[in-house]
CSV table of C-alpha atoms in Angstrom, one decimal:
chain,number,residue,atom,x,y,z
M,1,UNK,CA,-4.0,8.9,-12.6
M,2,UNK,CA,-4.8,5.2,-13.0
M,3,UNK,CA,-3.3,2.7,-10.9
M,4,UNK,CA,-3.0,-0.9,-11.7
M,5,UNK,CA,-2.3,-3.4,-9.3
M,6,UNK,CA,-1.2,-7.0,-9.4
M,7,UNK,CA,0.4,-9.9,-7.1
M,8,UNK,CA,-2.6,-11.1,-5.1
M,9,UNK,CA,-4.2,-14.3,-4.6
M,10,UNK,CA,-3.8,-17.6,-2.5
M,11,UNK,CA,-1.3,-17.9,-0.2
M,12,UNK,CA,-0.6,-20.8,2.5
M,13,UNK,CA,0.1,-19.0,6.5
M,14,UNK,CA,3.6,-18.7,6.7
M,15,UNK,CA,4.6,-17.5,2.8
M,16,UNK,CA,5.2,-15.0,1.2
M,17,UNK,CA,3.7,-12.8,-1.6
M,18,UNK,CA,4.6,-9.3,-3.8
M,19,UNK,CA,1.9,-6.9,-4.8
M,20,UNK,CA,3.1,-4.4,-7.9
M,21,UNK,CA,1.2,-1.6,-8.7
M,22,UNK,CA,2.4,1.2,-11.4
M,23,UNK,CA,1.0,4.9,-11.8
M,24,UNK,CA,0.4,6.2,-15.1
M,25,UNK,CA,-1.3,9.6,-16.5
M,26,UNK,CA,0.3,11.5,-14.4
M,27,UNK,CA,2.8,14.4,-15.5
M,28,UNK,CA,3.8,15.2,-11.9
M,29,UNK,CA,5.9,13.7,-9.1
M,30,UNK,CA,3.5,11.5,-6.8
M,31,UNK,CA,4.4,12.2,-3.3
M,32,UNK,CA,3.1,9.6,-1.5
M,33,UNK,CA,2.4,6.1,-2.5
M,34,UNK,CA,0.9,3.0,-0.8
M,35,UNK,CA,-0.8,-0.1,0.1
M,36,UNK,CA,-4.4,-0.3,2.2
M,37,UNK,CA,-6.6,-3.3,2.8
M,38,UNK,CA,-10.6,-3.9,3.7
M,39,UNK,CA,-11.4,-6.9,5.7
M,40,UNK,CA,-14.7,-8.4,5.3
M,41,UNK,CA,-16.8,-6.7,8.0
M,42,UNK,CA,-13.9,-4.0,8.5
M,43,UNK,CA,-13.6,-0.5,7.7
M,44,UNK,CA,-10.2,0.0,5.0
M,45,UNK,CA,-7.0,0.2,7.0
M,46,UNK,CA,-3.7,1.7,6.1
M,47,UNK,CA,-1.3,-1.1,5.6
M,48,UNK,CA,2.0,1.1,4.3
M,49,UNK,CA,3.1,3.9,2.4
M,50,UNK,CA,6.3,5.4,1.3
M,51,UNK,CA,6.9,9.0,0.3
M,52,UNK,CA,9.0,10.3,-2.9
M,53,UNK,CA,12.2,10.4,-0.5
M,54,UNK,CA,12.3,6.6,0.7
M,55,UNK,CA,9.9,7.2,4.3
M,56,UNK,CA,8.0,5.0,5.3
M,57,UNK,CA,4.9,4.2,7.7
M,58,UNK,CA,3.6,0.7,8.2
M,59,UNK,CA,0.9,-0.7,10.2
M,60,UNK,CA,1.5,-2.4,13.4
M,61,UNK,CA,0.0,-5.6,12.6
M,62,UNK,CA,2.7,-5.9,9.6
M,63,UNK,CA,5.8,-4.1,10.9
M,64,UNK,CA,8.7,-6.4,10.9
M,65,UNK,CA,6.5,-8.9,8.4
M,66,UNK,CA,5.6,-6.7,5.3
M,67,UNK,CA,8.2,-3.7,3.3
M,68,UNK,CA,7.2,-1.4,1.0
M,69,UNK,CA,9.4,-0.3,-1.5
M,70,UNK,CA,9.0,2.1,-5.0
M,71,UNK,CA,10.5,3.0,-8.1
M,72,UNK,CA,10.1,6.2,-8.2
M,73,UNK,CA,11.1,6.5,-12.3
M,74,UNK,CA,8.9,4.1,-13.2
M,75,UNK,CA,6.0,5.5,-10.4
M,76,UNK,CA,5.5,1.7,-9.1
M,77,UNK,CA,4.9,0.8,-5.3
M,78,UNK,CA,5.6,-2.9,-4.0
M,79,UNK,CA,4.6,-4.8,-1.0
M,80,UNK,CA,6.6,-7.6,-0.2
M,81,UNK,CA,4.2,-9.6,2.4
M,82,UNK,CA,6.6,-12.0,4.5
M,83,UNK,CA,5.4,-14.4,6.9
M,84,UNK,CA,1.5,-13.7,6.4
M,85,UNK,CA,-1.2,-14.9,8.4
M,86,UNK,CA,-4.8,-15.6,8.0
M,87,UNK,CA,-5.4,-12.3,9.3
M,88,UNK,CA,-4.4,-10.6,6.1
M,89,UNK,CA,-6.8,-12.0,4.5
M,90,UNK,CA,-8.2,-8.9,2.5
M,91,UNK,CA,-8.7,-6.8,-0.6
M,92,UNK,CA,-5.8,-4.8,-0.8
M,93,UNK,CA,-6.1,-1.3,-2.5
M,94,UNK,CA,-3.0,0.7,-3.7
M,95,UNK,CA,-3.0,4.6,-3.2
M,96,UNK,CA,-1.3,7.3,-4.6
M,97,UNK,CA,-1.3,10.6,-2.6
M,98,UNK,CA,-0.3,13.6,-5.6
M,99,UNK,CA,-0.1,16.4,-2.4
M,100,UNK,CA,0.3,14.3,1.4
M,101,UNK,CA,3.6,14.5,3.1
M,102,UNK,CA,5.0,11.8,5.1
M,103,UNK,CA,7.3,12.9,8.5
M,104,UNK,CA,9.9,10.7,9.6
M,105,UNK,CA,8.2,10.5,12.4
M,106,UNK,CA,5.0,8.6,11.2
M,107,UNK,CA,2.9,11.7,10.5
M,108,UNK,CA,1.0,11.7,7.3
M,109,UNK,CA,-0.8,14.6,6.2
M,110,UNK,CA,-3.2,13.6,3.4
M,111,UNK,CA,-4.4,16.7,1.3
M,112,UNK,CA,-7.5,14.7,-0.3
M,113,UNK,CA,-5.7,14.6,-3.4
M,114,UNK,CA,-5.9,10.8,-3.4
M,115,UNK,CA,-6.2,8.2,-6.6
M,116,UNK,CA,-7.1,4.7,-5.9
M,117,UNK,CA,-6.8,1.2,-7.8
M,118,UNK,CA,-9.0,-1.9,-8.5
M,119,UNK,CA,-7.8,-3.8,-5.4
M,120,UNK,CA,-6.3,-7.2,-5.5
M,121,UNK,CA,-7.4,-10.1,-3.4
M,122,UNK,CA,-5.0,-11.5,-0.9
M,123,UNK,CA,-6.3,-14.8,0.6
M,124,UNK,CA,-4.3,-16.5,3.4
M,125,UNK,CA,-4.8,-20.1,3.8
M,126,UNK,CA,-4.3,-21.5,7.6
């Protein structure tokens, strides 16, 4: 599975930004898919992902700020960033889980069955 993402870049505090990123190779229904992001100095954090049936799990820095959304039929994830701050300032790395189930209730079982893309660059501006 490759995964190609594209949105980031320069961004004043206070705007507003939309990451893409679209699957392709694979033949078979990606369960989960989402958005993480490495700080400099920081381990990789999850930021959101969305399952095959809509759920969702964000962050709590970005709950309320950030959505997630997907197209399952064309096997694309979004992040639509709202209101950012300099604080997500970060390389942001889109995911696609083939195996991990998400519960409604924020559980998410990954089965190491993980792809990853490039990452994208998302640089907030105070």
């Amino acid at each position: 599975v490759q995964l190609q993402a594209s949105g980031g870049g320069l961004v004043q505090a206070g705007g507003s930004l939309r990451l893409s990123c679209a699957a392709s190779g694979s033949a078979l229904s990606i369960n989960i898919m989402g958005w993480y992001r490495q700080a400099p100095g920081k381990e990789r954090e999850l930021v959101a992902i969305i399952s095959n049936g809509g759920t969702t799990k964000y962050a709590g820095s970005v709950k309320g700020r950030f959505a997630i959304s997907r197209d399952n039929a064309n096997d694309t994830v979004y992040l639509h960033m709202n209101s950012v701050k300099p604080e997500d300032t970060a390389v942001y790395y889109c995911m696609a889980d083939m195996n991990g189930s998400l519960r409604p209730d924020g559980t998410y079982y990954n089965y190491d069955m993980d792809f990853w893309g490039k990452g994208t660059q998302v640089t907030v501006s105070s």
